[in-house]
Every structure is written in C-alpha cells, then in structure tokens.
Amino acid sequence: MIRLTVDKEAAEAAHRQVYQCLREAILAGELPPGTRLPATRQLAREAGLARVTIARAYDQLAAEGFVESRVGAGTFVAAGPPDAPESNGPATAHFRPTRTEWGRRVL
C-alpha cells in the first residue's frame, strides 16, 4: 500500500503533495519499475482525497516520465532509460526524467 502524507491545511496544493510523495517513493526504490499503482479512485478513497487530486498527480508523474499509463491495464512505474548503467542498487537511482515546462516552473 502506498502511504501518502497530505496536509490539507498546507499552502501547497494537495495534488503537488501527492505527486511529491509518489515521486520520492519512486526515486527511493520503494516503488520499483513495473510496479502497478492503484487506480485513481482507489487511492483517492484510501487517502480521503478527491479523485481529481490523484489524477493530477499521476498526470504530472506521466508528463515527467516517472509512470506510464496503459489503457485497460493501469498506471505503472516506468523503467529507467534503456541506456541506464547497470548497478546493484535500485534502477531508479539513475532515473532522472526530463521535466515538462510546468515541472520546471513549479520545482
């Protein structure tokens, strides 16, 4: 199960907090490549958030290359780039996706 920490009183938008939690989990190797993420409705229900909040976080993760959505299959943590060097550590340690214009502005 994915643990999300969202402070509804924080100045930062809830979808940004969800995005950051998931991004950190991916980069730390807690969500390895190929891991299927929960459906947006399921994760929203478990976290007590609106579905659109989770959907916006997933959309940003997809835009930055952290996850891939497959119609009818779900959303999965993306594999690192094909030319990533092999190592004994998690593949995500070398995974640095490019950011969208929106991602560069807000981070």
Short mmCIF file of N, CA and C in Angstrom, two decimals, residues 24-97:
data_model
loop_
_atom_site.label_atom_id
_atom_site.label_comp_id
_atom_site.label_asym_id
_atom_site.label_seq_id
_atom_site.Cartn_x
_atom_site.Cartn_y
_atom_site.Cartn_z
N GLU A 24 9.07 10.73 -4.68
CA GLU A 24 10.10 10.34 -3.73
C GLU A 24 10.14 8.83 -3.54
N ALA A 25 8.97 8.20 -3.50
CA ALA A 25 8.92 6.74 -3.36
C ALA A 25 9.53 6.04 -4.58
N ILE A 26 9.29 6.59 -5.76
CA ILE A 26 9.86 6.02 -6.98
C ILE A 26 11.38 6.17 -6.97
N LEU A 27 11.86 7.37 -6.68
CA LEU A 27 13.31 7.62 -6.69
C LEU A 27 14.04 6.85 -5.59
N ALA A 28 13.37 6.60 -4.47
CA ALA A 28 13.99 5.86 -3.37
C ALA A 28 13.96 4.35 -3.61
N GLY A 29 13.27 3.92 -4.67
CA GLY A 29 13.19 2.49 -4.95
C GLY A 29 12.08 1.78 -4.20
N GLU A 30 11.27 2.53 -3.46
CA GLU A 30 10.15 1.92 -2.74
C GLU A 30 9.07 1.45 -3.72
N LEU A 31 9.00 2.09 -4.86
CA LEU A 31 8.10 1.68 -5.95
C LEU A 31 8.99 1.37 -7.15
N PRO A 32 9.44 0.13 -7.27
CA PRO A 32 10.37 -0.21 -8.35
C PRO A 32 9.71 -0.18 -9.72
N PRO A 33 10.52 -0.10 -10.79
CA PRO A 33 9.97 -0.11 -12.15
C PRO A 33 9.05 -1.31 -12.36
N GLY A 34 7.95 -1.05 -13.04
CA GLY A 34 6.98 -2.10 -13.33
C GLY A 34 5.89 -2.23 -12.29
N THR A 35 6.04 -1.57 -11.15
CA THR A 35 5.02 -1.63 -10.11
C THR A 35 3.74 -0.97 -10.59
N ARG A 36 2.62 -1.65 -10.41
CA ARG A 36 1.33 -1.08 -10.79
C ARG A 36 0.84 -0.20 -9.65
N LEU A 37 0.52 1.05 -9.98
CA LEU A 37 -0.03 1.97 -8.99
C LEU A 37 -1.52 1.71 -8.84
N PRO A 38 -2.08 2.01 -7.69
CA PRO A 38 -3.53 1.82 -7.51
C PRO A 38 -4.30 2.72 -8.47
N ALA A 39 -5.50 2.29 -8.79
CA ALA A 39 -6.38 3.13 -9.61
C ALA A 39 -6.62 4.44 -8.88
N THR A 40 -6.86 5.50 -9.62
CA THR A 40 -7.05 6.82 -9.00
C THR A 40 -8.21 6.82 -8.02
N ARG A 41 -9.29 6.14 -8.36
CA ARG A 41 -10.44 6.08 -7.44
C ARG A 41 -10.09 5.38 -6.14
N GLN A 42 -9.37 4.27 -6.27
CA GLN A 42 -8.99 3.50 -5.07
C GLN A 42 -8.06 4.31 -4.17
N LEU A 43 -7.02 4.90 -4.76
CA LEU A 43 -6.06 5.67 -3.95
C LEU A 43 -6.73 6.89 -3.33
N ALA A 44 -7.61 7.54 -4.08
CA ALA A 44 -8.33 8.70 -3.55
C ALA A 44 -9.19 8.29 -2.35
N ARG A 45 -9.86 7.17 -2.47
CA ARG A 45 -10.71 6.69 -1.37
C ARG A 45 -9.86 6.37 -0.15
N GLU A 46 -8.74 5.67 -0.34
CA GLU A 46 -7.87 5.30 0.77
C GLU A 46 -7.24 6.52 1.45
N ALA A 47 -6.93 7.55 0.65
CA ALA A 47 -6.27 8.74 1.18
C ALA A 47 -7.27 9.79 1.66
N GLY A 48 -8.54 9.60 1.37
CA GLY A 48 -9.55 10.59 1.76
C GLY A 48 -9.46 11.86 0.94
N LEU A 49 -9.09 11.71 -0.34
CA LEU A 49 -8.93 12.86 -1.23
C LEU A 49 -9.87 12.73 -2.42
N ALA A 50 -10.00 13.79 -3.17
CA ALA A 50 -10.80 13.75 -4.39
C ALA A 50 -10.02 13.01 -5.47
N ARG A 51 -10.75 12.31 -6.33
CA ARG A 51 -10.11 11.56 -7.41
C ARG A 51 -9.29 12.47 -8.31
N VAL A 52 -9.78 13.68 -8.58
CA VAL A 52 -9.06 14.60 -9.46
C VAL A 52 -7.68 14.96 -8.87
N THR A 53 -7.57 14.97 -7.55
CA THR A 53 -6.29 15.26 -6.90
C THR A 53 -5.26 14.19 -7.27
N ILE A 54 -5.67 12.93 -7.18
CA ILE A 54 -4.77 11.83 -7.53
C ILE A 54 -4.50 11.83 -9.03
N ALA A 55 -5.53 12.07 -9.83
CA ALA A 55 -5.37 12.08 -11.29
C ALA A 55 -4.37 13.15 -11.72
N ARG A 56 -4.43 14.32 -11.11
CA ARG A 56 -3.47 15.39 -11.47
C ARG A 56 -2.05 15.01 -11.09
N ALA A 57 -1.88 14.35 -9.95
CA ALA A 57 -0.55 13.89 -9.55
C ALA A 57 -0.03 12.85 -10.53
N TYR A 58 -0.88 11.88 -10.91
CA TYR A 58 -0.49 10.86 -11.88
C TYR A 58 -0.14 11.50 -13.22
N ASP A 59 -0.93 12.49 -13.65
CA ASP A 59 -0.67 13.17 -14.92
C ASP A 59 0.70 13.83 -14.91
N GLN A 60 1.06 14.47 -13.80
CA GLN A 60 2.36 15.12 -13.73
C GLN A 60 3.49 14.09 -13.72
N LEU A 61 3.29 13.00 -12.99
CA LEU A 61 4.30 11.93 -12.98
C LEU A 61 4.49 11.36 -14.39
N ALA A 62 3.39 11.20 -15.13
CA ALA A 62 3.48 10.70 -16.50
C ALA A 62 4.18 11.70 -17.41
N ALA A 63 3.87 12.98 -17.24
CA ALA A 63 4.49 14.02 -18.07
C ALA A 63 6.00 14.08 -17.86
N GLU A 64 6.45 13.72 -16.68
CA GLU A 64 7.87 13.75 -16.38
C GLU A 64 8.55 12.40 -16.58
N GLY A 65 7.78 11.41 -17.01
CA GLY A 65 8.38 10.12 -17.33
C GLY A 65 8.53 9.15 -16.17
N PHE A 66 7.94 9.46 -15.03
CA PHE A 66 8.05 8.56 -13.88
C PHE A 66 7.12 7.37 -14.00
N VAL A 67 5.96 7.56 -14.62
CA VAL A 67 4.98 6.49 -14.76
C VAL A 67 4.48 6.42 -16.20
N GLU A 68 3.91 5.26 -16.53
CA GLU A 68 3.31 5.06 -17.85
C GLU A 68 1.90 4.53 -17.63
N SER A 69 0.95 5.07 -18.37
CA SER A 69 -0.42 4.58 -18.30
C SER A 69 -0.68 3.70 -19.51
N ARG A 70 -1.31 2.57 -19.26
CA ARG A 70 -1.69 1.66 -20.34
C ARG A 70 -3.20 1.48 -20.28
N VAL A 71 -3.86 1.83 -21.36
CA VAL A 71 -5.32 1.75 -21.41
C VAL A 71 -5.76 0.33 -21.08
N GLY A 72 -6.66 0.22 -20.13
CA GLY A 72 -7.19 -1.07 -19.74
C GLY A 72 -6.31 -1.86 -18.80
N ALA A 73 -5.09 -1.39 -18.56
CA ALA A 73 -4.16 -2.13 -17.70
C ALA A 73 -3.83 -1.37 -16.42
N GLY A 74 -3.75 -0.05 -16.50
CA GLY A 74 -3.44 0.75 -15.32
C GLY A 74 -2.25 1.64 -15.51
N THR A 75 -1.74 2.14 -14.39
CA THR A 75 -0.58 3.03 -14.38
C THR A 75 0.56 2.32 -13.69
N PHE A 76 1.72 2.32 -14.33
CA PHE A 76 2.88 1.58 -13.85
C PHE A 76 4.08 2.50 -13.72
N VAL A 77 4.95 2.19 -12.75
CA VAL A 77 6.21 2.92 -12.61
C VAL A 77 7.04 2.60 -13.85
N ALA A 78 7.55 3.64 -14.49
CA ALA A 78 8.32 3.47 -15.72
C ALA A 78 9.69 2.87 -15.43
N ALA A 79 10.19 2.15 -16.40
CA ALA A 79 11.55 1.63 -16.32
C ALA A 79 12.50 2.79 -16.57
N GLY A 80 13.71 2.66 -16.11
CA GLY A 80 14.71 3.70 -16.36
C GLY A 80 15.01 3.77 -17.84
N PRO A 81 15.73 4.76 -18.27
CA PRO A 81 16.07 4.87 -19.68
C PRO A 81 16.87 3.63 -20.13
N PRO A 82 16.73 3.21 -21.39
CA PRO A 82 17.39 1.99 -21.86
C PRO A 82 18.89 2.02 -21.71
N ASP A 83 19.51 3.19 -21.76
CA ASP A 83 20.97 3.26 -21.66
C ASP A 83 21.46 3.49 -20.23
N ALA A 84 20.57 3.30 -19.25
CA ALA A 84 20.98 3.49 -17.85
C ALA A 84 21.99 2.42 -17.48
N PRO A 85 23.06 2.81 -16.79
CA PRO A 85 24.07 1.82 -16.40
C PRO A 85 23.50 0.82 -15.39
N GLU A 86 23.96 -0.41 -15.50
CA GLU A 86 23.54 -1.44 -14.56
C GLU A 86 24.25 -1.21 -13.23
N SER A 87 23.57 -1.49 -12.15
CA SER A 87 24.17 -1.36 -10.84
C SER A 87 23.49 -2.32 -9.90
N ASN A 88 24.04 -2.47 -8.71
CA ASN A 88 23.44 -3.33 -7.70
C ASN A 88 22.34 -2.62 -6.95
N GLY A 89 22.26 -1.30 -7.07
CA GLY A 89 21.24 -0.50 -6.39
C GLY A 89 19.96 -0.46 -7.21
N PRO A 90 18.96 0.23 -6.69
CA PRO A 90 17.70 0.31 -7.43
C PRO A 90 17.89 1.07 -8.74
N ALA A 91 17.18 0.62 -9.77
CA ALA A 91 17.29 1.25 -11.09
C ALA A 91 16.88 2.71 -11.04
N THR A 92 16.00 3.06 -10.11
CA THR A 92 15.51 4.43 -10.04
C THR A 92 16.58 5.40 -9.56
N ALA A 93 17.67 4.89 -8.98
CA ALA A 93 18.73 5.78 -8.52
C ALA A 93 19.35 6.51 -9.70
N HIS A 94 19.32 5.91 -10.90
CA HIS A 94 19.89 6.52 -12.09
C HIS A 94 18.84 7.17 -12.97
N PHE A 95 17.61 7.03 -12.60
CA PHE A 95 16.50 7.51 -13.41
C PHE A 95 16.23 8.97 -13.12
N ARG A 96 16.52 9.83 -14.06
CA ARG A 96 16.27 11.26 -13.93
C ARG A 96 15.48 11.72 -15.14
N PRO A 97 14.16 11.66 -15.07
CA PRO A 97 13.35 12.03 -16.24
C PRO A 97 13.46 13.52 -16.53
#
